Coordinates of C-alpha atoms and ligand atoms in Angstrom, one line a residue:
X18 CA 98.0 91.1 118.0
X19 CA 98.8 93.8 115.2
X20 CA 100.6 96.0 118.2
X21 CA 103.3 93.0 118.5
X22 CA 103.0 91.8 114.5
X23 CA 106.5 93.5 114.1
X24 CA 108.0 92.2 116.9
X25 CA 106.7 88.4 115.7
X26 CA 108.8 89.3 111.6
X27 CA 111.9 90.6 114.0
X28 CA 112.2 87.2 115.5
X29 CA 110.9 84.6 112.7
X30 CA 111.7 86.6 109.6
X31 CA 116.0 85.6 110.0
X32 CA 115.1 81.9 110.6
X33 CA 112.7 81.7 107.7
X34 CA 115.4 83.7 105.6
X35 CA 117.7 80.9 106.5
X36 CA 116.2 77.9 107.4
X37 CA 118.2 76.0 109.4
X38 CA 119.5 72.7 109.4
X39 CA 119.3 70.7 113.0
X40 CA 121.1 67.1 113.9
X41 CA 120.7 65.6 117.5
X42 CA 123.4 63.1 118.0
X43 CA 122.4 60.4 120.3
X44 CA 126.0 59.0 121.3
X45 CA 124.6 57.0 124.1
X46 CA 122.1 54.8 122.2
X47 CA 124.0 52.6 120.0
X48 CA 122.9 49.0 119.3
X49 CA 124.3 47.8 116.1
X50 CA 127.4 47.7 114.6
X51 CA 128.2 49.0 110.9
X52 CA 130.0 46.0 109.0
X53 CA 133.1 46.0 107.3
X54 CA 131.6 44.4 104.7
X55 CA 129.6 47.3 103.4
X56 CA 132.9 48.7 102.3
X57 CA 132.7 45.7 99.9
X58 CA 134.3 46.4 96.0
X59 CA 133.2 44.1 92.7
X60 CA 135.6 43.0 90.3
X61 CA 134.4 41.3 86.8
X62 CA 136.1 40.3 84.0
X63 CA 134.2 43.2 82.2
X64 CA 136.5 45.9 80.1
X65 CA 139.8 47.0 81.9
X66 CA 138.6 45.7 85.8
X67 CA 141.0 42.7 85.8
X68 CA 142.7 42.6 82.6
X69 CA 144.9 45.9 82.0
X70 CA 143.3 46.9 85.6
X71 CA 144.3 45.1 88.1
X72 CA 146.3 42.3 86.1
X73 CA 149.3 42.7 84.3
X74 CA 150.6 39.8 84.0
X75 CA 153.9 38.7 85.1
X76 CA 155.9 38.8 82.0
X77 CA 155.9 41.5 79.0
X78 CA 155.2 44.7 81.6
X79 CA 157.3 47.5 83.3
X80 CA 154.5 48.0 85.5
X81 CA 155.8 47.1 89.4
X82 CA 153.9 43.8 90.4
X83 CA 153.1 40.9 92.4
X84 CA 152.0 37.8 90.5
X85 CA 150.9 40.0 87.4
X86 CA 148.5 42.6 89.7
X87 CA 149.5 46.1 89.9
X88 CA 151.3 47.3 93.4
X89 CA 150.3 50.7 93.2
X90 CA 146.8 48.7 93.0
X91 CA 147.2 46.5 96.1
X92 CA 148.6 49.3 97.7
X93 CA 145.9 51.5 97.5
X94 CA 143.3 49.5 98.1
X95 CA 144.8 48.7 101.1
X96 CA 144.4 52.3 102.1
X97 CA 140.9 52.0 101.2
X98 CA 140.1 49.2 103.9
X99 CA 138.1 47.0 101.4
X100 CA 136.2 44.8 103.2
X101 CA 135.7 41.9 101.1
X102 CA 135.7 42.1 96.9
X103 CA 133.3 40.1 94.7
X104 CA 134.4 38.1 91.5
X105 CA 134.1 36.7 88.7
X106 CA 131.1 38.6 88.1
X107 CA 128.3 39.8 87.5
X108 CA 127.0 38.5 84.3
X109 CA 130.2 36.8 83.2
X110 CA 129.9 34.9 86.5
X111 CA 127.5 32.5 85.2
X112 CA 129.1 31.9 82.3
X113 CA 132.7 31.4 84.1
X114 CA 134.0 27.3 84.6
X115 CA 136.3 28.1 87.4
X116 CA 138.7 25.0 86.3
X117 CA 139.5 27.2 83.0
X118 CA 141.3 29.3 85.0
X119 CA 143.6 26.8 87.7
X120 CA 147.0 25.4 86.1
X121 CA 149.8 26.3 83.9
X122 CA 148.4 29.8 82.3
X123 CA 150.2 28.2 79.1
X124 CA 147.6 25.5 78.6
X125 CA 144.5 27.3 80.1
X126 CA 141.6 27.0 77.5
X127 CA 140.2 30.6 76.1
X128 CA 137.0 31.2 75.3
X129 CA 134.6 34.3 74.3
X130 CA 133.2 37.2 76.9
X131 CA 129.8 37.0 75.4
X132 CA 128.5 39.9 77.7
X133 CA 131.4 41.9 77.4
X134 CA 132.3 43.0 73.6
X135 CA 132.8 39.3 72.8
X136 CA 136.3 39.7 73.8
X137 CA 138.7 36.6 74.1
X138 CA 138.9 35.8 77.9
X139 CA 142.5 33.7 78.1
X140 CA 141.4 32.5 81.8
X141 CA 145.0 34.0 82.9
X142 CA 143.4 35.5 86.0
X143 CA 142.0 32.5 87.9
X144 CA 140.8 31.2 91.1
X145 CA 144.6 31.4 92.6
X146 CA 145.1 35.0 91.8
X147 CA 141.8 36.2 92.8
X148 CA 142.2 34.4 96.4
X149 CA 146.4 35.4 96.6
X150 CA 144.7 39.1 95.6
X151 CA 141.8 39.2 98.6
X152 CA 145.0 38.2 101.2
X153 CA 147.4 40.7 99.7
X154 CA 144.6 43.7 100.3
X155 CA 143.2 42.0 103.1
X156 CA 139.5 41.6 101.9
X157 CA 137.4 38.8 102.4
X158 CA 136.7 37.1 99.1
X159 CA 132.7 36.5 97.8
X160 CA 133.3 34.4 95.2
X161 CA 130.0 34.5 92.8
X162 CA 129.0 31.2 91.5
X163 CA 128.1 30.0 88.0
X164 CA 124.5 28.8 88.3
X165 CA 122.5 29.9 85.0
X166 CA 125.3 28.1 82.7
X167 CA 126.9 25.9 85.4
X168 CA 126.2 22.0 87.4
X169 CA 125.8 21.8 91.5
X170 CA 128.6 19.6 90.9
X171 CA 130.9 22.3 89.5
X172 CA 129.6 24.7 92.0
X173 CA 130.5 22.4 94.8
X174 CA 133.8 21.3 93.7
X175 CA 134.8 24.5 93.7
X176 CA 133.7 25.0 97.6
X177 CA 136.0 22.0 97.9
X178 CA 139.2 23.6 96.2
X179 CA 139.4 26.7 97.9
X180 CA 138.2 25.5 100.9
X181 CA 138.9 21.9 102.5
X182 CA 141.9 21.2 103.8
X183 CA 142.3 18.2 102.4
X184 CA 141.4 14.6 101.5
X185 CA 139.3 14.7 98.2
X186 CA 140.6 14.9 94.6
X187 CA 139.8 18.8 94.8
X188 CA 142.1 19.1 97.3
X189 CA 144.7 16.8 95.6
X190 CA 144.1 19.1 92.8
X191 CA 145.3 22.6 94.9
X192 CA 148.3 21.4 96.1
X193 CA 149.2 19.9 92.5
X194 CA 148.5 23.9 91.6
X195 CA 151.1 25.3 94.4
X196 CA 148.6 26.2 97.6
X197 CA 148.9 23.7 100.2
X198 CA 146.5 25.3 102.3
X199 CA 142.6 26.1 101.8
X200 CA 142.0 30.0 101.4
X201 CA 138.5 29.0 103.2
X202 CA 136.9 31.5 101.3
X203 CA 133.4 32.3 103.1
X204 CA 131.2 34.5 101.4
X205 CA 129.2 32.6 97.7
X206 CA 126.8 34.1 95.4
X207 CA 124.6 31.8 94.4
X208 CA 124.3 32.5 90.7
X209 CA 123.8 36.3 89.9
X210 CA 120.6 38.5 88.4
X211 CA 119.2 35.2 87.8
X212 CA 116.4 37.0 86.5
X213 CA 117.7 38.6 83.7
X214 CA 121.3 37.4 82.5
X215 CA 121.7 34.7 85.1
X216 CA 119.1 32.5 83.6
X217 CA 115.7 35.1 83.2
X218 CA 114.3 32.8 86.0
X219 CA 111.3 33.4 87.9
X220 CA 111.7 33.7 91.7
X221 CA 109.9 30.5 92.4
X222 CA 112.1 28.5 90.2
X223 CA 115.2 29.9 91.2
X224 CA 114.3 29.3 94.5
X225 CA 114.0 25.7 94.0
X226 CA 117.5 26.0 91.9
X227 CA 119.2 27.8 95.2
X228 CA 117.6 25.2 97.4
X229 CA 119.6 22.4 95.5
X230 CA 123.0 24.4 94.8
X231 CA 123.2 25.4 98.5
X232 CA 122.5 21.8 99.9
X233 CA 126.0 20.5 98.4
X234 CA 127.9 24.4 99.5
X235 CA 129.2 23.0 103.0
X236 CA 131.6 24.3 104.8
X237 CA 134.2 21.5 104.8
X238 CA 135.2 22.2 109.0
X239 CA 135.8 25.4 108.8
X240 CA 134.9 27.2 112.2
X241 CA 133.1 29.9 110.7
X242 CA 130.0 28.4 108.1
X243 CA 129.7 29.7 104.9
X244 CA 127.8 32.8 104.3
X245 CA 125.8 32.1 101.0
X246 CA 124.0 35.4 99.1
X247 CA 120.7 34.1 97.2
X248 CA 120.8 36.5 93.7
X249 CA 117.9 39.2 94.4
X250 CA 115.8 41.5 93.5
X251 CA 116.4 44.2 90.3
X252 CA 115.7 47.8 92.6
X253 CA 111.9 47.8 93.6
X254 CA 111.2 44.0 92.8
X255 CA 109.8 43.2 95.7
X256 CA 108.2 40.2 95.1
X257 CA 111.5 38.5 94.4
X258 CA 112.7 39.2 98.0
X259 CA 109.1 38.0 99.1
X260 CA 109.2 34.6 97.2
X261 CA 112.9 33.8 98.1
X262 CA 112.5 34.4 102.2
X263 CA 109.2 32.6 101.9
X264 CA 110.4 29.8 99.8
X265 CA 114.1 28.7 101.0
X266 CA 114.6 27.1 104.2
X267 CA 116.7 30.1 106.7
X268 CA 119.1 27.4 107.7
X269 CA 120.5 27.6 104.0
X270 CA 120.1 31.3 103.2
X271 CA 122.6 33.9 104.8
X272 CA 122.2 36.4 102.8
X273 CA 119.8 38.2 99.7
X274 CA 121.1 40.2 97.4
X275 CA 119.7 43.6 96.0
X276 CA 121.3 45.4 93.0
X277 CA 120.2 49.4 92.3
X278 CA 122.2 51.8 89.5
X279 CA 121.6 55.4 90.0
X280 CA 120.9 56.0 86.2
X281 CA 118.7 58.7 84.9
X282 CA 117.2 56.7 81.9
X283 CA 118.6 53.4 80.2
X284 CA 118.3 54.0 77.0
X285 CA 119.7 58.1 78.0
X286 CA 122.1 57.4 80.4
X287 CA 124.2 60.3 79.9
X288 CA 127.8 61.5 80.2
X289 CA 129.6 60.8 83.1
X290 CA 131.4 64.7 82.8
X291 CA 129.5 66.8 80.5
X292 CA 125.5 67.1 82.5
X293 CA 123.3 69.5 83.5
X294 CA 122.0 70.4 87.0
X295 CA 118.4 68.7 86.0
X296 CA 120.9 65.3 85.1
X297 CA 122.9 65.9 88.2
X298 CA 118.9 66.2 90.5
X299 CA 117.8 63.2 88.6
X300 CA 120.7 61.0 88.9
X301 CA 120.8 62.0 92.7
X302 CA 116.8 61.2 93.3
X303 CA 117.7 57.8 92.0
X304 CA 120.8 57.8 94.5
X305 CA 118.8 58.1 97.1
X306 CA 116.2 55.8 96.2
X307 CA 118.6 53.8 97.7
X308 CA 116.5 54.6 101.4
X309 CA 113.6 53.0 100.3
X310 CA 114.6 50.3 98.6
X311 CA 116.4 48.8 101.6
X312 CA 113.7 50.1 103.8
X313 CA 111.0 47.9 102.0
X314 CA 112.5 44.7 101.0
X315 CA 113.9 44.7 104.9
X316 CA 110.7 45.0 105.8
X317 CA 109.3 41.9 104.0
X318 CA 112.7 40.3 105.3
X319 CA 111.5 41.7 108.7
X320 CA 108.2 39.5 108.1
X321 CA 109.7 36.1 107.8
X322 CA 113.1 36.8 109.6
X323 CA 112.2 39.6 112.6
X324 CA 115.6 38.5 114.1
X325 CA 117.2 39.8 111.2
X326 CA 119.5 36.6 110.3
X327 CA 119.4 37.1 107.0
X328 CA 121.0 40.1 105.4
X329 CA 120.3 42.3 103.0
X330 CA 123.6 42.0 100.8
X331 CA 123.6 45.2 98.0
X332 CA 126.0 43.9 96.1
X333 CA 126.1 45.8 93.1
X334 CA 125.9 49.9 93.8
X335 CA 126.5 53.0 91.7
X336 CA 126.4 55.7 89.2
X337 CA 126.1 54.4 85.4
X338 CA 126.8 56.6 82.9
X339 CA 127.6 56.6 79.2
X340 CA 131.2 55.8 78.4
X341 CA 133.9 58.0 77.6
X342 CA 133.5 58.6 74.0
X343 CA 135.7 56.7 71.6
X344 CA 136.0 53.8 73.9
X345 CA 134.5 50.2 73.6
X346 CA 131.0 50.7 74.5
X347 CA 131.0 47.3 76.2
X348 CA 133.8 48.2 78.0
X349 CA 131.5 50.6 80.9
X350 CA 134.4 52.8 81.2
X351 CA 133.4 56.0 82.9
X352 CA 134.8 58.7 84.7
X353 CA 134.0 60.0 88.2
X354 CA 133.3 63.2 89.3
X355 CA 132.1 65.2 92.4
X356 CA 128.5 63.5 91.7
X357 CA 129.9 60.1 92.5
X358 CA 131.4 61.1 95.3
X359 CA 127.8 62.2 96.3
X360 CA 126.2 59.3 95.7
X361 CA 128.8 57.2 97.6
X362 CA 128.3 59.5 100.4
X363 CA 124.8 59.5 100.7
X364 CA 124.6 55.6 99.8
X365 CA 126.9 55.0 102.4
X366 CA 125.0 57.1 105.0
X367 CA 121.8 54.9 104.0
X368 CA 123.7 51.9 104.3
X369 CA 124.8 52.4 107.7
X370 CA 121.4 53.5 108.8
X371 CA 120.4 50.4 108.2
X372 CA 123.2 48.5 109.3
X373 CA 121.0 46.1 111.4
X374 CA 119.6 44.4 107.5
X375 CA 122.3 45.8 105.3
X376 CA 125.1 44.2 106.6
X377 CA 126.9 43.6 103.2
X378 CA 127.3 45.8 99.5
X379 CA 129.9 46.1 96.8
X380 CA 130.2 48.8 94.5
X381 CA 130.4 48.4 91.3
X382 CA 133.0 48.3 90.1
X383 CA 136.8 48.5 91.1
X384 CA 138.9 49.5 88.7
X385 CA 138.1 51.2 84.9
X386 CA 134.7 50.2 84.9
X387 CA 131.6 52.1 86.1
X388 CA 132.0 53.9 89.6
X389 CA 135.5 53.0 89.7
X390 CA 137.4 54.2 93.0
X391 CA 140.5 53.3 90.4
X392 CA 141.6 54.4 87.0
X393 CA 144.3 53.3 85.0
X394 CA 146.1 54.6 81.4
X395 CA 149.2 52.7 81.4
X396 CA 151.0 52.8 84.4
X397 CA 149.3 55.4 85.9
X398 CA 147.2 55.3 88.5
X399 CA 144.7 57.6 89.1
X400 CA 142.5 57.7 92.4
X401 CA 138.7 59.2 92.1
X402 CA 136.9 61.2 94.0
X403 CA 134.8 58.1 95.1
X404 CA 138.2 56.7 96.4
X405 CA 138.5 59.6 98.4
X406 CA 134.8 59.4 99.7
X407 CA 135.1 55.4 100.6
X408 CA 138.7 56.0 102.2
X409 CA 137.3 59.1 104.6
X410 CA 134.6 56.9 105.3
X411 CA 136.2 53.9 106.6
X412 CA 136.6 55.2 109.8
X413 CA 133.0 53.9 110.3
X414 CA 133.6 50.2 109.5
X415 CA 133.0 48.4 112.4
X416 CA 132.1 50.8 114.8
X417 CA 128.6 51.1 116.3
X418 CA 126.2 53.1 114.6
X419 CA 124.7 56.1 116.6
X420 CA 121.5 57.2 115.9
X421 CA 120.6 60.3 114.9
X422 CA 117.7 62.7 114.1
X423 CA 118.1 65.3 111.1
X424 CA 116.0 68.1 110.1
X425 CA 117.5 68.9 106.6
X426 CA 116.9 72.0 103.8
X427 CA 115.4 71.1 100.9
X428 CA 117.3 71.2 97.8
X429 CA 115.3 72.4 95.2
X430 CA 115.0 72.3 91.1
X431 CA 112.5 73.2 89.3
X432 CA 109.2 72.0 91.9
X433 CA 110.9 69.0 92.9
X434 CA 113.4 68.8 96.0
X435 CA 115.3 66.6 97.6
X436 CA 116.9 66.5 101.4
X437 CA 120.1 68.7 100.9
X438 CA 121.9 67.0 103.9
X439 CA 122.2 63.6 104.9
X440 CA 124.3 62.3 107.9
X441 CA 125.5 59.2 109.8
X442 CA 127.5 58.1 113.1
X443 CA 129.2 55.7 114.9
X444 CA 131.9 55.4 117.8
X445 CA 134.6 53.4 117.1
X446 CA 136.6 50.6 119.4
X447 CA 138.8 53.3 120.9
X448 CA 135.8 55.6 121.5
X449 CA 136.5 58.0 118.9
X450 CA 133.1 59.2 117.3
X451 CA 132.8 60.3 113.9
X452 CA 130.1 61.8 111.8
X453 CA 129.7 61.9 108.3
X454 CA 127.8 64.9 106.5
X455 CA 127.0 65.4 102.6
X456 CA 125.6 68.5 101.0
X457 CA 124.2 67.9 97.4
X458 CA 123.4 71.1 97.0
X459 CA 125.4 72.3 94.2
X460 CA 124.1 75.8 94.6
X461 CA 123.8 76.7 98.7
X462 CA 125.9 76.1 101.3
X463 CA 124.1 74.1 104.5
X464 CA 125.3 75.1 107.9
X465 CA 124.4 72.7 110.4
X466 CA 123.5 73.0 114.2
X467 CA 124.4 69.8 115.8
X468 CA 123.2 68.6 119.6
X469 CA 125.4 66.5 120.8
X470 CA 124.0 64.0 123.5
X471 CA 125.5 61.1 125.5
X472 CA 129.0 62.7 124.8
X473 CA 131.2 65.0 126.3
X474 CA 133.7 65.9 123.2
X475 CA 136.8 67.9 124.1
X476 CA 137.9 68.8 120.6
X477 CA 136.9 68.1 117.0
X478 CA 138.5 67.7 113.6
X479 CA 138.0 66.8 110.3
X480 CA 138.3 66.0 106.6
X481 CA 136.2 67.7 103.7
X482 CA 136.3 66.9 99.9
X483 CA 134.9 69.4 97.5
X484 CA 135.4 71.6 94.4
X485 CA 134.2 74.1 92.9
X486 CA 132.0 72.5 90.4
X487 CA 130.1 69.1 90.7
X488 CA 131.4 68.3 87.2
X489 CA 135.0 68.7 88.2
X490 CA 137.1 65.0 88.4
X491 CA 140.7 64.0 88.7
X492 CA 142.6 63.4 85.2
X493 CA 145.9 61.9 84.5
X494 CA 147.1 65.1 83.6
X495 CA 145.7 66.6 87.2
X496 CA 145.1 63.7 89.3
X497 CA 145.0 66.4 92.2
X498 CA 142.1 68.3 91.3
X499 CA 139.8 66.6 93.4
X500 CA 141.1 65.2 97.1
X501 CA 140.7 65.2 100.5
X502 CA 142.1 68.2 102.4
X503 CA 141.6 69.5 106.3
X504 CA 137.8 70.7 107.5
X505 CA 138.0 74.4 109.8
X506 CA 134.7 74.6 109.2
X507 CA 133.5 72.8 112.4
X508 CA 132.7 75.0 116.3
X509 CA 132.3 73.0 119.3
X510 CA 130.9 75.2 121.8
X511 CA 129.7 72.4 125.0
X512 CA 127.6 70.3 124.0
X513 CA 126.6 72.4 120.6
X514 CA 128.6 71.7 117.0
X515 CA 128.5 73.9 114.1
X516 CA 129.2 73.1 110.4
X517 CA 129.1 75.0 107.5
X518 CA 129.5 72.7 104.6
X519 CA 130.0 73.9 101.0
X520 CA 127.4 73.5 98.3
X521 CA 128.6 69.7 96.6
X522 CA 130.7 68.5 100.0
X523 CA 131.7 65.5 102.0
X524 CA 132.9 65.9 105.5
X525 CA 134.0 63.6 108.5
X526 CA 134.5 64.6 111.8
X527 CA 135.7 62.9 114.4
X528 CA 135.2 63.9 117.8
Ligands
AHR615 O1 128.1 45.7 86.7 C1 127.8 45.5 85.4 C2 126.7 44.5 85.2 O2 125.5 45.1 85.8 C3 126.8 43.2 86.0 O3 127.6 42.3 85.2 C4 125.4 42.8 86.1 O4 125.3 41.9 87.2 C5 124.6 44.0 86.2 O5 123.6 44.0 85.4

């Protein structure tokens, strides 16, 4: 054995030196389709989301618009492919009376934003600009209902306005407010974090309370029945998710929420710029928590729904930080660097993983507040590195998810580690296949030997966003720094890819 010892170090020692990182792409066994509707956005009345965000107004601005909300907004979300936004909240949600906001803006009541710095909340962004908003990006609205403050009747009535055609005083009411026809808006939340600032309910009570809200949500004709989210569980609460499928009838239960911030430590949050590679590990272990959390509550959903009916709807997603200093502290206004564009790549990859459950999430939240893909400072716009990350991703919405096995690196710090790569696939309706890869390594680059099976590709290309420093984000003064450029970094040789992504990277390829 000690004769051929040598020879043994010749071969192993340059794998060990370089471990390597292995993907086998199964293109030919596909089964579920990725939604849209993971590529779903949040917008509360919460700091500068709707109010100096996305809305305007229609009078007293230079800023281009359409019915008071930004056009450079509309426009790029519609870039982005958002696939359905949620609104009014959040916790102002359930303490929103949706007929403040209909009518002449001039005679609209205002009243307080208890949650949200106490602010006065005119009600000049209502139902009617929401729904015109969802059409002018093309999203599907999810309209989150008032249940800790609000009546079943108010609830319903509101179902009625936006969505029968006609034939009730709701309806009457509409047209009397300039929109003749129903938006038939599909998606409802049914009250939100009803344990905590939707009510501090327990799941059994609430459960009862969803029971009798959902009974009078009908869907008025329309061909397609309302989809109507049941407010869930806070991260590992599993027991919420338990009670809720146990407890509600599946005939009135489309989907279960399931909300998860990647923060390092509530009462230490952090800055959103200014951390440390042990913040950066720690706010990325919490990222991808992200795989377990879906993977256990889908499996108690699993136990009483094994046809998978009922989704799993993450509706509220993302990096929380401190805010910028020397801005409201109620207002959540962070900024977004190369970290957020790791956790949207990685959540994403999770999400689609699990596309067969997760068929619904929102990050939170659009514009100016938290994980924003938007920021604005007058009439600039700026667009974040988690823009960039969401918009390279879209390729994947709708398309059907191909499975795939990865053998990753460890990133290491200190004697913790965490999978350095994480990956998903699909093939889209015109056959095009795409696979998107994240390094989170901030130190090593990860090159990637990828077996490609099912598929004969003839070529590949590809998009990367990266910089040098997981710190770095896009200001107004260099709203360039961070964005999207061409990927050379790929080989096809047969049926055998190679990738070399860069320490901190998002890539997407298509083939
Ligand atoms: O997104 C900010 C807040 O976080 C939401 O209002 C609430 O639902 C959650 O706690």
């Amino acid at each position: 054995m000690k004769k051929y010892s040598h020879i043994l170090w010749t071969l192993l020692f340059p794998a060990l030196l370089c471990a390597q990182n292995r993907i086998v792409l199964n293109a030919d066994l596909g089964h579920d389709t990725i939604s849209h509707n993971i590529y779903g956005h949040f917008a509360e009345h919460l700091g500068h989301c709707i109010y100096g965000g996305f809305y305007v107004g229609e009078s007293n601005t230079k800023i281009p618009n359409r019915d008071g909300v930004r056009t450079d907004i509309i426009e790029a979300l519609k870039r982005l492919k958002v696939g359905n936004l949620r609104w009014p909240g959040g916790c102002f949600a359930d303490t929103y009376h949706w007929k403040d906001g209909i009518g002449p803006k001039d005679k609209r009541p205002s009243m307080k934003n208890v949650w949200w710095g106490g602010v006065t909340e005119d009600n000049s962004f209502g139902t009617h600009d929401f729904l015109n908003l969802c059409e002018a990006i093309g999203a599907e609205p999810y309209l989150a209902g008032n249940v800790g403050s609000g009546t079943v009747q108010e609830l319903a009535d509101w179902v009625k306005y936006t969505n029968q055609e006609t034939g009730s005083p709701m309806t009457d009411l509409r047209k009397a407010n300039g929109r003749d026809k129903p938006w038939r808006a599909k998606i409802w939340g049914v009250g939100n974090e009803v344990w905590g600032c939707g009510g501090n309910m327990k799941p059994e009570y609430y459960a009862n309370i969803y029971r009798q809200f959902a009974t009078f949500m009908t869907d008025w004709g329309n061909s397609d029945h309302l989809f109507r989210v049941a407010s869930g569980a806070n991260s590992s609460d599993y027991n919420w998710t338990e009670v809720l499928l146990r407890d509600i009838p599946h005939n009135m239960l489309e989907g279960v929420a399931l909300h998860h911030y990647s923060v390092i430590d509530w009462n230490k949050k952090g800055s959103a710029t200014n951390f440390s590679e042990e913040q950066y590990f720690k706010t990325m272990k919490e990222a991808l928590r992200m795989e377990e959390l879906v993977t256990r509550h889908s499996t108690i959903m699993d136990k009483y729904d094994p046809k998978k009916k009922i989704a799993l709807v993450v509706d509220e997603w993302g990096g929380w930080y401190d805010v910028e200093p020397g801005t409201n502290p109620s207002f959540l206004f962070q900024q977004n660097t190369m970290r957020d564009a790791m956790i949207a790549g990685t959540t994403l990859n999770i999400f689609h993983r699990h596309c067969d459950r997760v068929r619904m999430a929102n990050l939170a939240q659009t514009v100016n507040v938290l994980q924003a893909v938007l920021l604005t400072d007058g009439e600039k716009l700026l667009l974040t590195p988690t823009y960039y990350v969401l918009e390279m991703y879209n390729v994947h919405q709708d398309a059907l998810l191909l499975p795939l096995d990865l053998n990753t690196n460890d990133y290491t710090f200190g004697d913790e580690k965490l999978p350095a790569v994480s990956a998903s696939a699909s093939r889209d309706k015109s056959g095009k296949v795409h696979i998107s890869l994240v390094n989170i390594d901030p130190n090593h680059p990860q090159e990637i030997s990828i077996a490609l099976r099912g598929i004969k590709a003839s070529g590949v290309s590809g998009r990367i966003l990266t910089s040098g420093k997981v710190q770095d984000y896009n200001t107004f003064e260099h709203p360039d720094l961070v964005k999207p450029v061409d990927f050379k970094g790929a080989t096809l040789s047969g049926e055998s890819l190679k990738v070399t992504l860069p320490p901190v990277s998002v890539v997407v390829l298509e083939l």
